[in-house]
């Protein structure tokens, strides 16, 4: 497969030159080399259709000929915007939505923001689609608080989208007046709809607002969470910890098969989302805490709290020795480590396997075809748990 953006140093798909099957083999081999010594590595779970999987797009506005604006992405290692009309990774509905945004912005004579001079209005556009619900969110990031003729813009956008067969669910203006490469600013104004969209994943419904963290490949996220929950072997009696829980998706997916779920996450907005997600889904046995995972689990372990299963899904830098030590102290029967970096996974497994855990299996999942990223679900169990019955251990605090 070729892409004309590649020759222009887009940099978004470094593996595009390799057949998809060769990409999968390369990723599986890498996981085997890094974690194969701890236990068996299952074949990688690839996508049947590894294209247009991204449910989120961020476009940056730039000037085009004739005083108009265009939009696209920064070329690799530069601040030059490469105009993008279509992308092999993005949801095609979002390509069309972006086309409609450009048409409406040009009709309203909006000017792109100029980073160096600090002039102009439109900085970025963030688009999101709930692939299961078909709902589409448009977030227009502006450098100034006033979007002149906002009502006309919305009207033009809905009409331009409709022409392209797209129904826009909500439109939000986000104000980012700072000199920064961070996309979203602090202030937000809903211009149309409710300011969020809904999506469903593994049987749960999630409300996504502009800044909610959400996995970008919904097809493979269901594969990933399915493997994670399966590895936990829940019976309905377990106390489950979901560490680094984001908006609570893994814990909420597991909650129907557990006695109690406790989620811990550093990002406060994500924790608020997780609490809302539990409520909207009628999940009553899940609680979420905003805290550093290491600090939280160390305190819990010291206070004698127990968990039967610990899910952990840390960022690329992996977990910390102190977190892992506290896991060992809490002595869950199973640990399910979801990793987005097999190198830090291998490092963390070295500690867990020295302290009484064995790796039952590791399954790589290709969440990001054509890029170098690899996700792994690693199922561990406590060695001395053996064949013994685990009689629904109670949480220390009841
Ligand atoms: N399990 C979630 C999120 C995984 S991404 C999902 O599947 O969507 C990793 C998460 O770890 C992010 O939400 C990030 O905010 C969080 N995180 C990063 N450092 C952390 C820390 N020290 N303590 C707790 N959470 C942390």
Short mmCIF file of C-alpha atoms and ligand atoms in Angstrom, two decimals:
data_model
loop_
_atom_site.label_atom_id
_atom_site.label_comp_id
_atom_site.label_asym_id
_atom_site.label_seq_id
_atom_site.Cartn_x
_atom_site.Cartn_y
_atom_site.Cartn_z
CA UNK A 1 0.00 0.00 0.00
CA UNK A 2 1.33 3.41 -0.82
CA UNK A 3 0.37 6.82 0.43
CA UNK A 4 1.31 10.13 -1.14
CA UNK A 5 1.80 11.71 2.28
CA UNK A 6 4.66 9.30 3.00
CA UNK A 7 6.89 10.88 0.35
CA UNK A 8 6.20 14.22 2.01
CA UNK A 9 7.59 12.96 5.33
CA UNK A 10 4.28 12.58 7.11
CA UNK A 11 5.92 10.03 9.42
CA UNK A 12 2.59 8.68 10.69
CA UNK A 13 3.04 5.17 9.27
CA UNK A 14 6.70 4.13 9.60
CA UNK A 15 5.91 0.48 8.78
CA UNK A 16 3.83 1.16 5.66
CA UNK A 17 6.58 -0.26 3.42
CA UNK A 18 6.16 -3.70 5.03
CA UNK A 19 3.31 -6.10 4.19
CA UNK A 20 0.85 -6.25 7.07
CA UNK A 21 1.70 -9.90 7.73
CA UNK A 22 5.41 -8.99 7.93
CA UNK A 23 4.59 -6.14 10.34
CA UNK A 24 2.73 -8.59 12.57
CA UNK A 25 5.61 -11.05 12.49
CA UNK A 26 8.09 -8.31 13.37
CA UNK A 27 6.00 -7.23 16.36
CA UNK A 28 5.40 -10.78 17.56
CA UNK A 29 9.13 -11.56 17.27
CA UNK A 30 9.97 -8.48 19.31
CA UNK A 31 7.58 -9.48 22.09
CA UNK A 32 8.94 -13.03 22.02
CA UNK A 33 12.51 -11.77 22.28
CA UNK A 34 11.67 -9.51 25.23
CA UNK A 35 9.23 -11.54 27.31
CA UNK A 36 9.42 -15.07 25.82
CA UNK A 37 11.81 -16.18 28.56
CA UNK A 38 9.11 -15.63 31.20
CA UNK A 39 6.40 -17.75 29.57
CA UNK A 40 4.68 -18.65 26.31
CA UNK A 41 3.87 -15.90 23.80
CA UNK A 42 0.67 -16.44 21.83
CA UNK A 43 0.36 -15.41 18.17
CA UNK A 44 -0.24 -11.69 17.78
CA UNK A 45 -3.85 -10.60 17.26
CA UNK A 46 -3.84 -8.49 14.12
CA UNK A 47 -6.70 -6.72 12.35
CA UNK A 48 -8.63 -8.28 9.47
CA UNK A 49 -8.87 -4.80 7.91
CA UNK A 50 -5.91 -2.81 9.20
CA UNK A 51 -6.99 0.52 7.68
CA UNK A 52 -8.93 3.58 8.84
CA UNK A 53 -9.02 2.36 12.42
CA UNK A 54 -8.44 5.68 14.20
CA UNK A 55 -11.60 7.11 15.78
CA UNK A 56 -9.88 10.42 16.61
CA UNK A 57 -8.25 12.97 14.33
CA UNK A 58 -6.33 16.13 15.19
CA UNK A 59 -5.82 18.56 12.30
CA UNK A 60 -3.87 21.79 12.36
CA UNK A 61 -5.00 24.75 10.28
CA UNK A 62 -2.61 26.47 7.87
CA UNK A 63 -2.89 29.07 5.11
CA UNK A 64 -3.68 27.96 1.56
CA UNK A 65 -3.69 29.79 -1.78
CA UNK A 66 -6.14 32.65 -2.32
CA UNK A 67 -6.43 33.67 1.33
CA UNK A 68 -8.14 30.39 2.21
CA UNK A 69 -7.20 27.89 4.85
CA UNK A 70 -6.32 24.25 4.71
CA UNK A 71 -5.64 21.67 7.41
CA UNK A 72 -3.40 18.71 8.03
CA UNK A 73 -0.69 17.33 10.24
CA UNK A 74 2.81 18.43 11.08
CA UNK A 75 5.43 16.70 8.90
CA UNK A 76 7.79 14.50 10.94
CA UNK A 77 10.08 16.53 13.24
CA UNK A 78 8.90 19.86 11.90
CA UNK A 79 6.35 22.58 12.38
CA UNK A 80 5.33 22.57 8.72
CA UNK A 81 1.71 21.59 8.16
CA UNK A 82 1.20 18.95 5.51
CA UNK A 83 -2.30 19.31 4.05
CA UNK A 84 -4.27 16.06 4.52
CA UNK A 85 -7.43 15.17 2.64
CA UNK A 86 -7.47 11.51 3.47
CA UNK A 87 -5.36 9.24 5.62
CA UNK A 88 -5.01 5.46 5.59
CA UNK A 89 -5.31 5.30 9.38
CA UNK A 90 -8.20 7.68 10.01
CA UNK A 91 -11.87 6.81 10.03
CA UNK A 92 -13.09 7.84 6.57
CA UNK A 93 -16.15 9.53 8.05
CA UNK A 94 -13.77 11.84 9.90
CA UNK A 95 -11.89 12.68 6.67
CA UNK A 96 -15.22 13.81 5.23
CA UNK A 97 -16.08 15.68 8.41
CA UNK A 98 -12.76 17.52 8.22
CA UNK A 99 -13.51 18.45 4.61
CA UNK A 100 -16.81 19.92 5.81
CA UNK A 101 -15.04 21.86 8.59
CA UNK A 102 -12.64 23.40 6.05
CA UNK A 103 -15.49 24.30 3.70
CA UNK A 104 -17.49 25.93 6.49
CA UNK A 105 -14.45 27.77 7.89
CA UNK A 106 -13.60 29.10 4.45
CA UNK A 107 -17.20 30.17 3.87
CA UNK A 108 -16.98 32.13 7.14
CA UNK A 109 -13.59 33.56 6.06
CA UNK A 110 -11.88 32.34 9.21
CA UNK A 111 -8.10 32.70 9.16
CA UNK A 112 -5.62 30.13 10.41
CA UNK A 113 -3.64 30.99 13.51
CA UNK A 114 -0.02 31.95 12.91
CA UNK A 115 2.20 30.58 15.65
CA UNK A 116 5.09 32.97 15.08
CA UNK A 117 3.10 36.16 14.78
CA UNK A 118 0.33 35.14 17.14
CA UNK A 119 -2.30 36.32 14.59
CA UNK A 120 -5.35 34.53 13.13
CA UNK A 121 -8.14 32.54 14.70
CA UNK A 122 -8.26 28.78 14.04
CA UNK A 123 -5.54 26.60 15.53
CA UNK A 124 -6.67 22.97 15.40
CA UNK A 125 -9.67 20.79 14.91
CA UNK A 126 -10.20 17.66 16.98
CA UNK A 127 -12.67 15.14 15.62
CA UNK A 128 -13.97 12.07 17.33
CA UNK A 129 -16.38 9.38 16.23
CA UNK A 130 -18.19 6.84 18.33
CA UNK A 131 -17.79 4.03 15.85
CA UNK A 132 -20.47 1.87 17.48
CA UNK A 133 -23.03 4.72 17.69
CA UNK A 134 -22.04 6.73 14.60
CA UNK A 135 -21.94 9.95 16.66
CA UNK A 136 -19.46 12.63 15.56
CA UNK A 137 -17.89 15.42 17.64
CA UNK A 138 -16.19 18.49 16.18
CA UNK A 139 -13.96 20.57 18.46
CA UNK A 140 -12.68 23.80 16.97
CA UNK A 141 -9.65 25.15 18.82
CA UNK A 142 -9.44 28.93 18.55
CA UNK A 143 -6.76 31.41 19.59
CA UNK A 144 -9.33 34.03 20.56
CA UNK A 145 -12.45 33.77 22.70
CA UNK A 146 -14.82 35.16 20.08
CA UNK A 147 -15.73 33.03 17.10
CA UNK A 148 -17.40 35.61 14.85
CA UNK A 149 -20.67 34.39 13.38
CA UNK A 150 -20.50 31.15 15.36
CA UNK A 151 -24.15 30.35 14.56
CA UNK A 152 -23.51 30.70 10.84
CA UNK A 153 -20.44 28.54 11.11
CA UNK A 154 -22.41 25.76 12.78
CA UNK A 155 -25.16 26.04 10.17
CA UNK A 156 -22.62 25.89 7.34
CA UNK A 157 -20.79 22.98 8.97
CA UNK A 158 -23.94 20.89 9.43
CA UNK A 159 -24.95 21.56 5.81
CA UNK A 160 -21.49 20.80 4.40
CA UNK A 161 -21.34 17.61 6.47
CA UNK A 162 -24.82 16.55 5.35
CA UNK A 163 -23.74 17.02 1.72
CA UNK A 164 -21.02 14.47 2.40
CA UNK A 165 -23.36 12.05 4.14
CA UNK A 166 -22.09 12.87 7.65
CA UNK A 167 -24.30 13.82 10.60
CA UNK A 168 -22.45 15.94 13.15
CA UNK A 169 -23.70 15.27 16.70
CA UNK A 170 -22.03 18.07 18.60
CA UNK A 171 -19.76 21.09 17.99
CA UNK A 172 -17.55 22.57 20.71
CA UNK A 173 -15.30 25.63 20.65
CA UNK A 174 -12.16 25.29 22.72
CA UNK A 175 -10.11 28.38 23.56
CA UNK A 176 -6.34 28.00 23.57
CA UNK A 177 -4.68 31.39 23.63
CA UNK A 178 -1.33 30.23 25.00
CA UNK A 179 1.89 29.85 23.06
CA UNK A 180 2.09 26.08 23.29
CA UNK A 181 2.15 22.93 21.21
CA UNK A 182 -0.54 21.40 23.46
CA UNK A 183 -3.69 21.17 21.34
CA UNK A 184 -6.52 21.90 23.78
CA UNK A 185 -6.83 24.94 26.03
CA UNK A 186 -8.84 25.26 29.21
CA UNK A 187 -12.05 27.07 28.28
CA UNK A 188 -14.84 25.42 26.32
CA UNK A 189 -18.13 26.53 24.84
CA UNK A 190 -20.68 24.16 23.39
CA UNK A 191 -21.89 25.57 20.05
CA UNK A 192 -24.22 22.74 19.09
CA UNK A 193 -25.54 19.55 20.69
CA UNK A 194 -24.59 18.33 24.13
CA UNK A 195 -20.82 18.81 24.10
CA UNK A 196 -20.13 15.09 24.23
CA UNK A 197 -20.78 11.96 22.20
CA UNK A 198 -21.56 8.41 23.24
CA UNK A 199 -19.83 5.24 22.21
CA UNK A 200 -20.19 1.64 23.29
CA UNK A 201 -17.33 -0.71 23.99
CA UNK A 202 -17.53 -4.27 25.35
CA UNK A 203 -21.20 -3.78 26.18
CA UNK A 204 -20.76 -0.53 28.14
CA UNK A 205 -21.65 3.00 27.05
CA UNK A 206 -19.12 5.82 27.41
CA UNK A 207 -19.68 9.56 27.22
CA UNK A 208 -16.71 11.21 25.50
CA UNK A 209 -16.05 14.90 25.93
CA UNK A 210 -13.29 16.81 24.09
CA UNK A 211 -10.60 15.97 26.61
CA UNK A 212 -11.61 12.46 27.64
CA UNK A 213 -8.91 9.87 27.20
CA UNK A 214 -10.23 7.06 25.01
CA UNK A 215 -8.51 4.28 23.11
CA UNK A 216 -8.25 5.19 19.41
CA UNK A 217 -8.75 1.77 17.83
CA UNK A 218 -12.16 0.49 18.98
CA UNK A 219 -12.01 -2.85 17.12
CA UNK A 220 -8.73 -3.85 18.74
CA UNK A 221 -9.64 -2.35 22.12
CA UNK A 222 -12.45 -4.92 22.34
CA UNK A 223 -9.89 -7.64 21.55
CA UNK A 224 -7.50 -6.25 24.17
CA UNK A 225 -10.06 -5.89 26.95
CA UNK A 226 -11.59 -9.26 26.04
CA UNK A 227 -8.20 -10.93 26.53
CA UNK A 228 -7.55 -9.01 29.75
CA UNK A 229 -10.87 -9.94 31.34
CA UNK A 230 -10.57 -13.55 30.16
CA UNK A 231 -7.10 -13.77 31.72
CA UNK A 232 -8.54 -12.64 35.06
CA UNK A 233 -10.79 -15.77 35.22
CA UNK A 234 -13.40 -14.01 37.31
CA UNK A 235 -16.18 -15.87 39.09
CA UNK A 236 -18.17 -12.98 40.57
CA UNK A 237 -16.54 -13.24 44.00
CA UNK A 238 -13.37 -11.27 43.44
CA UNK A 239 -12.13 -7.93 44.66
CA UNK A 240 -10.50 -6.42 41.58
CA UNK A 241 -8.06 -3.52 41.36
CA UNK A 242 -7.85 -1.64 38.05
CA UNK A 243 -4.62 0.34 38.34
CA UNK A 244 -3.85 3.11 35.81
CA UNK A 245 -7.54 2.81 34.92
CA UNK A 246 -8.02 5.89 32.69
CA UNK A 247 -11.79 6.36 32.30
CA UNK A 248 -12.40 3.02 33.98
CA UNK A 249 -12.96 0.92 30.87
CA UNK A 250 -11.16 -2.28 31.92
CA UNK A 251 -12.66 -2.30 35.42
CA UNK A 252 -16.15 -1.54 34.12
CA UNK A 253 -15.84 -4.29 31.52
CA UNK A 254 -14.93 -6.70 34.34
CA UNK A 255 -17.41 -5.38 36.95
CA UNK A 256 -20.27 -7.68 35.94
CA UNK A 257 -18.09 -10.68 36.77
CA UNK A 258 -16.57 -9.38 40.01
CA UNK A 259 -17.70 -8.60 43.54
CA UNK A 260 -16.00 -5.23 43.76
CA UNK A 261 -13.90 -3.10 41.43
CA UNK A 262 -11.56 -0.36 42.60
CA UNK A 263 -9.95 1.88 39.98
CA UNK A 264 -6.94 4.15 40.52
CA UNK A 265 -5.83 6.83 38.09
CA UNK A 266 -3.68 9.96 38.30
CA UNK A 267 -5.65 12.13 35.88
CA UNK A 268 -8.56 13.74 37.75
CA UNK A 269 -10.66 14.36 34.64
CA UNK A 270 -10.36 10.71 33.69
CA UNK A 271 -11.45 9.68 37.21
CA UNK A 272 -14.50 11.95 36.95
CA UNK A 273 -15.30 10.30 33.62
CA UNK A 274 -14.86 6.85 35.18
CA UNK A 275 -17.30 7.71 38.01
CA UNK A 276 -19.82 9.04 35.47
CA UNK A 277 -19.35 5.97 33.28
CA UNK A 278 -20.07 3.65 36.21
CA UNK A 279 -23.22 5.62 37.02
CA UNK A 280 -24.54 5.75 33.46
CA UNK A 281 -24.02 2.03 33.05
CA UNK A 282 -25.75 1.22 36.34
CA UNK A 283 -22.53 -0.32 37.71
CA UNK A 284 -22.82 -0.16 41.51
CA UNK A 285 -19.80 -2.21 42.56
CA UNK A 286 -17.06 0.07 41.21
CA UNK A 287 -15.23 2.91 42.98
CA UNK A 288 -12.56 5.15 41.53
CA UNK A 289 -9.76 7.13 43.16
CA UNK A 290 -7.63 9.96 41.81
CA UNK A 291 -4.11 9.17 43.00
CA UNK A 292 -0.65 8.13 41.98
CA UNK A 293 -0.96 4.37 41.56
CA UNK A 294 2.28 3.63 43.44
CA UNK A 295 1.34 5.76 46.41
CA UNK A 296 -2.19 4.44 46.55
CA UNK A 297 -1.30 0.77 46.34
CA UNK A 298 1.59 1.11 48.83
CA UNK A 299 -0.79 2.58 51.39
CA UNK A 300 -3.46 0.00 50.65
CA UNK A 301 -0.96 -2.85 50.99
CA UNK A 302 0.36 -1.43 54.27
CA UNK A 303 -3.15 -1.20 55.65
CA UNK A 304 -3.64 -4.86 54.86
CA UNK A 305 -6.05 -4.38 51.94
CA UNK A 306 -6.27 -7.35 49.62
CA UNK A 307 -7.22 -7.86 46.02
CA UNK A 308 -7.92 -11.12 44.25
CA UNK A 309 -7.07 -9.79 40.81
CA UNK A 310 -5.01 -6.77 39.82
CA UNK A 311 -5.26 -5.30 36.35
CA UNK A 312 -2.47 -2.87 35.61
CA UNK A 313 -2.17 -0.79 32.44
CA UNK A 314 0.65 1.71 33.04
CA UNK A 315 1.95 4.26 30.52
CA UNK A 316 4.99 3.56 28.33
CA UNK A 317 7.49 3.99 31.16
CA UNK A 318 5.93 1.00 32.88
CA UNK A 319 5.28 0.66 36.59
CA UNK A 320 7.58 1.23 39.57
CA UNK A 321 9.45 -1.28 41.75
CA UNK A 322 7.45 -0.01 44.73
CA UNK A 323 4.14 -0.58 42.94
CA UNK A 324 5.20 -4.11 42.01
CA UNK A 325 6.42 -4.77 45.56
CA UNK A 326 3.01 -3.73 46.88
CA UNK A 327 1.30 -6.02 44.36
CA UNK A 328 3.36 -8.88 45.78
CA UNK A 329 2.39 -7.83 49.30
CA UNK A 330 -1.31 -7.77 48.38
CA UNK A 331 -0.85 -11.28 46.97
CA UNK A 332 -3.59 -11.32 44.33
CA UNK A 333 -4.18 -14.71 42.77
CA UNK A 334 -3.86 -13.16 39.32
CA UNK A 335 -2.18 -10.12 37.83
CA UNK A 336 -3.14 -9.01 34.34
CA UNK A 337 -0.53 -6.61 32.99
CA UNK A 338 -1.65 -4.68 29.92
CA UNK A 339 1.42 -3.03 28.44
CA UNK A 340 2.00 -0.55 25.63
CA UNK A 341 5.77 -1.05 25.80
CA UNK A 342 7.21 -4.59 25.84
CA UNK A 343 10.58 -3.27 27.06
CA UNK A 344 9.24 -1.93 30.34
CA UNK A 345 6.92 -4.94 30.57
CA UNK A 346 9.99 -7.23 30.46
CA UNK A 347 11.69 -5.14 33.15
CA UNK A 348 8.63 -5.33 35.41
CA UNK A 349 8.14 -9.06 34.78
CA UNK A 350 11.70 -9.68 35.99
CA UNK A 351 10.64 -8.43 39.42
CA UNK A 352 7.22 -10.11 39.55
CA UNK A 353 8.61 -13.49 38.48
CA UNK A 354 11.29 -13.28 41.20
CA UNK A 355 8.65 -12.61 43.82
CA UNK A 356 6.28 -15.50 43.43
CA UNK A 357 4.43 -14.92 40.16
CA UNK A 358 4.61 -16.86 36.93
CA UNK A 359 3.64 -15.76 33.46
CA UNK A 360 0.90 -18.01 32.11
CA UNK A 361 0.87 -16.35 28.70
CA UNK A 362 1.54 -13.11 26.88
CA UNK A 363 -0.60 -12.12 23.92
CA UNK A 364 0.50 -9.25 21.67
CA UNK A 365 -2.33 -7.20 20.18
CA UNK A 366 -1.82 -4.92 17.19
CA UNK A 367 -3.65 -1.79 18.29
CA UNK A 368 -1.76 0.49 15.88
CA UNK A 369 -1.16 -1.14 12.48
CA UNK A 370 1.57 0.51 10.32
CA UNK A 371 3.18 2.09 13.37
CA UNK A 372 5.83 0.62 15.64
CA UNK A 373 3.61 0.47 18.72
CA UNK A 374 2.88 -2.90 20.30
CA UNK A 375 0.37 -3.73 23.03
CA UNK A 376 0.62 -6.90 25.12
CA UNK A 377 -1.76 -8.58 27.55
CA UNK A 378 0.30 -10.58 30.02
CA UNK A 379 -1.49 -13.03 32.35
CA UNK A 380 0.32 -13.87 35.57
CA UNK A 381 -0.68 -16.06 38.49
CA UNK A 382 0.64 -16.50 41.98
CA UNK A 383 2.83 -19.59 42.09
CA UNK A 384 1.69 -20.76 45.53
CA UNK A 385 -1.94 -20.25 44.53
CA UNK A 386 -1.43 -23.61 42.77
CA UNK A 387 -4.61 -25.65 42.41
CA UNK A 388 -5.86 -24.49 45.79
CA UNK A 389 -9.33 -23.06 46.02
CA UNK A 390 -9.40 -19.35 46.55
CA UNK A 391 -12.46 -18.77 48.64
CA UNK A 392 -13.43 -15.23 47.67
CA UNK A 393 -10.96 -13.47 49.93
CA UNK A 394 -12.50 -10.50 51.67
CA UNK A 395 -11.15 -7.02 51.35
CA UNK A 396 -9.26 -6.08 54.55
CA UNK A 397 -11.64 -3.21 55.15
CA UNK A 398 -14.73 -5.22 54.36
N1 LIG B 1 -6.57 1.48 31.32
C1 LIG B 1 -6.91 2.65 30.57
C2 LIG B 1 -5.79 3.69 30.46
C3 LIG B 1 -4.43 3.19 30.09
S1 LIG B 1 -3.28 4.45 29.64
C4 LIG B 1 -7.42 2.28 29.20
O1 LIG B 1 -7.36 1.13 28.79
O2 LIG B 1 -7.94 3.16 28.51
C5 LIG B 1 -2.35 4.66 31.12
C6 LIG B 1 -3.05 5.50 32.16
O3 LIG B 1 -2.18 5.65 33.27
C7 LIG B 1 -3.39 6.93 31.72
O4 LIG B 1 -4.76 7.15 31.93
C8 LIG B 1 -2.54 7.82 32.65
O5 LIG B 1 -3.18 9.03 33.02
C9 LIG B 1 -2.37 6.92 33.85
N2 LIG B 1 -1.21 7.20 34.70
C10 LIG B 1 0.01 7.63 34.34
N3 LIG B 1 0.83 7.72 35.41
C11 LIG B 1 0.11 7.33 36.48
C12 LIG B 1 0.40 7.18 37.87
N4 LIG B 1 1.61 7.46 38.35
N5 LIG B 1 -0.58 6.75 38.67
C13 LIG B 1 -1.81 6.46 38.20
N6 LIG B 1 -2.13 6.57 36.89
C14 LIG B 1 -1.20 6.99 36.04
#
